XYZ file of C-alpha atoms in Angstrom:
309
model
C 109.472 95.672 101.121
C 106.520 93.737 101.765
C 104.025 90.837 100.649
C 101.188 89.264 100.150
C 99.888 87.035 103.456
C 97.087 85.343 105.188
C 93.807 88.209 106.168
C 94.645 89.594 109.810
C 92.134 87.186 111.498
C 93.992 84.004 110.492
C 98.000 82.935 111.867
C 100.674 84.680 110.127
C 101.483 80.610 109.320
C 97.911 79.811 108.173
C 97.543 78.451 104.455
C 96.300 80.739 101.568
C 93.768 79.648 99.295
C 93.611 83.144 97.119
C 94.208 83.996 93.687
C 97.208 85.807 92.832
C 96.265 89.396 93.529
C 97.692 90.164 89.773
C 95.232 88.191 87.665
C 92.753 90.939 88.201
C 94.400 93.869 89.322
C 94.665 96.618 87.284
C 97.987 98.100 88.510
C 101.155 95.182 89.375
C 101.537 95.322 93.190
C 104.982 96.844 94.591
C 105.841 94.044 96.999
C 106.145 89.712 96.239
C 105.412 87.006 98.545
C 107.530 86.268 101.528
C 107.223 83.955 105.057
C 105.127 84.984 107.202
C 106.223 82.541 110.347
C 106.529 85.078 113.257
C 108.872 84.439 116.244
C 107.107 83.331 119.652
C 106.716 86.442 120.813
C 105.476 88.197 118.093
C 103.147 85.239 117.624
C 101.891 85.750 121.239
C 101.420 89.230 120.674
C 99.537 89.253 117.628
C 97.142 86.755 119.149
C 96.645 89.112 121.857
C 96.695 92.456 119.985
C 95.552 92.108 116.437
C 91.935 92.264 116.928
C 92.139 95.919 118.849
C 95.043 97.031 116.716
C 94.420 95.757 113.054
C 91.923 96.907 111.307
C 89.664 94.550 109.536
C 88.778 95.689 106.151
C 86.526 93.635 103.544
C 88.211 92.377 100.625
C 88.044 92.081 97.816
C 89.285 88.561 96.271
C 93.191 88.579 97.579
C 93.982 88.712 100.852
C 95.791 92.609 100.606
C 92.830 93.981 98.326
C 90.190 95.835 100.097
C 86.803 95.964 98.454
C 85.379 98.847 96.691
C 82.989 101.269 99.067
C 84.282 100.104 102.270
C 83.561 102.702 104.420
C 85.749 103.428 107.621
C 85.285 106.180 109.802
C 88.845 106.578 111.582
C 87.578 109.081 113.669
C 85.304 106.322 115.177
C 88.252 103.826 115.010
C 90.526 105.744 117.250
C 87.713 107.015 119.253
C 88.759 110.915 119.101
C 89.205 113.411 115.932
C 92.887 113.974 115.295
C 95.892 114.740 112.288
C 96.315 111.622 110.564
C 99.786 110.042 109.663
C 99.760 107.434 107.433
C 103.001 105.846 107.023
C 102.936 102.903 103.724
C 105.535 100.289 103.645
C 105.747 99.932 107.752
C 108.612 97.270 107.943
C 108.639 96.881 111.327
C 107.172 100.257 112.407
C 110.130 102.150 113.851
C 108.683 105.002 112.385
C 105.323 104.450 113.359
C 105.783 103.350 116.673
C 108.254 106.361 117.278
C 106.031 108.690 115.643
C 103.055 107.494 118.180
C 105.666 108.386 120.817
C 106.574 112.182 120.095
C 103.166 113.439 119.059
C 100.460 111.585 120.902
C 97.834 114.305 119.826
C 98.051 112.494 116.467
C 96.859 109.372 114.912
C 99.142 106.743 113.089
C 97.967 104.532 110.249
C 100.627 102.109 109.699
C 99.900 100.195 106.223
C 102.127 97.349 105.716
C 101.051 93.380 103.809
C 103.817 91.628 105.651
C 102.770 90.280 108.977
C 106.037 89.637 110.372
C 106.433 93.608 110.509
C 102.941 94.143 111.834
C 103.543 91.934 114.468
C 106.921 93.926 115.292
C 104.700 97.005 115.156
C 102.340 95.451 117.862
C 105.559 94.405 120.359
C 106.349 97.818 120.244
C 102.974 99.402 120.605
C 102.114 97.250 124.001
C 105.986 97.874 125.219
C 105.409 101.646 124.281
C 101.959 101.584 125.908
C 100.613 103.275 122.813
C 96.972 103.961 121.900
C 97.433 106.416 118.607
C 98.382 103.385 116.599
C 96.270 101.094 113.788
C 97.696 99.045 111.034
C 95.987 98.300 107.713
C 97.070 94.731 106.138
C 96.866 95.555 102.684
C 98.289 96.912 99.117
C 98.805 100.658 99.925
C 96.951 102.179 96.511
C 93.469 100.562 97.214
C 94.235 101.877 101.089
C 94.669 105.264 99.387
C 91.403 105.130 96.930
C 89.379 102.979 99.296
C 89.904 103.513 102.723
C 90.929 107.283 103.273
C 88.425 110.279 102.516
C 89.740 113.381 100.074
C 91.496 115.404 102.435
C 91.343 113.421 105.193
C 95.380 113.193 105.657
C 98.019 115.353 107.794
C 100.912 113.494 106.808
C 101.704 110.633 104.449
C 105.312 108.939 104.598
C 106.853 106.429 102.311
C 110.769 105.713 104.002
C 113.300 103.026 101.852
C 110.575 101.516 99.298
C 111.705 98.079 97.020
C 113.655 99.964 94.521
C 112.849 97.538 92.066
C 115.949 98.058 90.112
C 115.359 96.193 87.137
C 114.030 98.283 84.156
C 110.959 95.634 83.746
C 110.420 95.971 86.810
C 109.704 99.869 87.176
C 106.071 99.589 86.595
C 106.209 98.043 90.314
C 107.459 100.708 92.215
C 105.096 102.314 94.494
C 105.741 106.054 93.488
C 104.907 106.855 90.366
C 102.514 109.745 88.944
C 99.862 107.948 89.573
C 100.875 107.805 93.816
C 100.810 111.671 93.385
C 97.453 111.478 92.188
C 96.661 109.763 94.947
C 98.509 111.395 97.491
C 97.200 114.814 96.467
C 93.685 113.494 97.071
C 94.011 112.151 100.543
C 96.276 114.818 101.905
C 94.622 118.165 103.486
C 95.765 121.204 101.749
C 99.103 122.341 103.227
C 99.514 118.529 104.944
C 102.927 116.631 103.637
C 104.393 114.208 102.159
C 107.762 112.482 103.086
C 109.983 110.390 101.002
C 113.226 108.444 101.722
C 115.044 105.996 99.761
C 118.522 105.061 99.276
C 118.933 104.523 95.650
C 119.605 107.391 93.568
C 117.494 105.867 90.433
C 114.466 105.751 92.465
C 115.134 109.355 94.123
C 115.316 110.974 90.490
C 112.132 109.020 90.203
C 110.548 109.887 93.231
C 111.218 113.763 92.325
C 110.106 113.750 88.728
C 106.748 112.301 89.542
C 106.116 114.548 92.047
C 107.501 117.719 90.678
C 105.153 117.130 87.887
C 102.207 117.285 90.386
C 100.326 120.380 89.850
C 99.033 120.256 93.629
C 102.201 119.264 94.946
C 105.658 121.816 95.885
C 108.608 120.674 96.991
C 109.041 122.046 100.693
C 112.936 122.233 99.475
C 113.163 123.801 95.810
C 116.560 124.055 94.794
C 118.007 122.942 98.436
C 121.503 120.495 97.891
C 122.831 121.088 94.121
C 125.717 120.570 92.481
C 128.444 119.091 95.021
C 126.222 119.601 97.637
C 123.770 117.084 96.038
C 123.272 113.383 97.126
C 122.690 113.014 93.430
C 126.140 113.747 92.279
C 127.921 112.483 94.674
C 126.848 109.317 94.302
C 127.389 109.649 90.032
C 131.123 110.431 90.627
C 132.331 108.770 93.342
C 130.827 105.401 92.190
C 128.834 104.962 95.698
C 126.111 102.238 94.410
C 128.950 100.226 94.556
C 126.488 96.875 94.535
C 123.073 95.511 93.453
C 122.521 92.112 94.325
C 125.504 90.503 93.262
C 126.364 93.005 90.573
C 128.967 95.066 91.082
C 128.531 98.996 89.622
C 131.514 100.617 88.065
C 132.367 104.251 88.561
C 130.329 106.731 86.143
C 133.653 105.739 83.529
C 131.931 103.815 82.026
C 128.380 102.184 80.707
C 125.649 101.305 83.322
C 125.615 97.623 84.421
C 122.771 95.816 83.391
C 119.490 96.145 84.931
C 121.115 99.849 86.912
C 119.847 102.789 85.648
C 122.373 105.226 84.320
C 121.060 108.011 87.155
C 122.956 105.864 89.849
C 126.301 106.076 88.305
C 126.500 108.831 85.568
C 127.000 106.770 83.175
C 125.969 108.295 79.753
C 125.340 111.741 81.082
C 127.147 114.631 79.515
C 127.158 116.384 83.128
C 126.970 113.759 86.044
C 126.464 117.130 88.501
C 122.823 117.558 89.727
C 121.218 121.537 89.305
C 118.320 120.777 89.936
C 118.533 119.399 93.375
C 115.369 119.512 95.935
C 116.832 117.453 98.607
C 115.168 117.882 102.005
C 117.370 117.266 105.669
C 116.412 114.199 107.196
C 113.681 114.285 108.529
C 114.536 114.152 112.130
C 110.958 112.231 113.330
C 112.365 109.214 111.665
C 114.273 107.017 114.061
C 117.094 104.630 111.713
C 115.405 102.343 110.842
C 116.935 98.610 109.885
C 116.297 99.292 106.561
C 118.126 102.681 106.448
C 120.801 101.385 108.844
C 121.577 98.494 106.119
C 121.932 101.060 103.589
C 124.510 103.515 105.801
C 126.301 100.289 107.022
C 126.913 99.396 102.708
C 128.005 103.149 102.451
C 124.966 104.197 100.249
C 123.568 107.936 100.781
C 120.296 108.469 101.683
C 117.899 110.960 99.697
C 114.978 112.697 101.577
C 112.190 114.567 99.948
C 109.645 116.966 101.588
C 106.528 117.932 99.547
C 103.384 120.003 100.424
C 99.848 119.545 99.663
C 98.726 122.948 97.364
């Protein structure tokens, strides 16, 4: 949901000389390039706020990398020691901004490549009057391995990452078993991790990797199976009903192309989910645009809750 852009000193418009951040990467990047012309006021704001509220990091050839043994002390950054909330994939911080709000005895890390959404943070932050917020311009694994210490994390949340629906394309999404292992190494021990996304192939994704975690438990075992389940409702009553342009049949028959069979049941001897796992919603997170474009196409949303061993 995000992309590669200009380093936070330089305009959102200014030009970008870098290599492609994939010629010497080891891992593909979840997000692609997008505009990054702000609106006037979000141009005016940035101006104004990025300096106190973005937080410069060296990097490391591409303009989202950050270098190897960059050391930031956040306690330093936000000029007190507090729980620290790191919330990847931003968009345009309606979670971060309204997490700042309820609990302002804790620190937000907002981490988020696209500077139109950065900007959008920073409107609200100075309407909101808010001083527990910092965002990180760059690609959320090195912020993981790089920039946070083991343990160092309260809460992490990931809410309606790219999908990347396309089997080719899997290798992009952000969680994976390799997130976990990175998750489980930032997060304090009994600190959590939040998930949303609105796809069921990514949810039965999301909960496989991190059900095979060792120091991870679901905070939910077993909650929302069989017709209480997201999961199977959305395998028999056809719900993905588009992606893109593609329309997706009901589970009678095969999986359209490019749609794993997980979103419509296709293939499956039982389309009902047992396993389940499901967490409520997670009632700190205000609807966001993304998630309201998802309940407005009449897709479900899945919410995971997980706990740091």
């Amino acid at each position: 949901m995000t992309s590669e852009h200009p380093a936070p000193a330089q305009h959102a418009h200014g030009h970008n000389n870098r290599p492609d951040p994939e010629l010497y990467r080891t891992e593909p990047v979840s997000f692609v390039r997008r505009g990054e012309r702000l609106n006037p006021r979000r141009q005016k704001t940035w101006d104004r706020s990025h300096g106190k509220f973005i937080v410069e990091v060296p990097r490391d050839r591409a303009t989202t990398s950050v270098a190897e043994g960059t050391d930031i002390h956040w306690d330093q950054v936000f000029g007190r020691t507090a729980p620290l909330v790191v919330d990847i994939g931003s968009g345009l911080g309606e979670s971060t901004a309204q997490g700042a709000i309820d609990h302002p005895e804790w620190d937000f890390i907002s981490v988020e490549v696209y500077t139109p959404g950065l900007a959008a943070l920073l409107v609200r932050v100075e309407d909101e009057g808010l001083e527990n917020v910092r965002g990180v311009q760059a690609n959320a694994p090195e912020v993981l391995d790089r920039l946070l210490p083991a343990g160092s994390v309260q809460e992490i949340w990931v809410f309606f990452p790219d999908p990347w629906h396309k089997t080719r394309h899997h290798k992009r999404r952000l969680v994976s078993p390799a997130f976990a292992d990175r998750v489980a190494r930032v997060l304090a021990p009994g600190g959590v991790l939040r998930l949303a996304t609105d796809w069921s192939s990514y949810a039965v994704h999301m909960r496989a990797a991190m059900e095979a975690h060792p120091q991870l438990a679901n905070a939910h075992p077993g909650r929302a199976t069989g017709e209480d389940s997201p999961l199977t409702r959305v395998r028999l009553e056809g719900r993905e009903l588009e992606v893109g342009a593609q329309p997706l049949a009901p589970r009678t028959g095969s999986a359209r192309a490019g749609v794993s069979e997980a979103s419509t049941g296709a293939g499956l001897e039982d389309p009902v989910d047992h396993e389940g796992g499901w967490a409520p919603r997670f009632e700190g997170r205000p609807l966001t645009s993304f998630e309201n474009k998802a309940l407005r196409a009449g897709r479900l949303v899945f919410d995971l809750t997980y706990l740091r061993l």
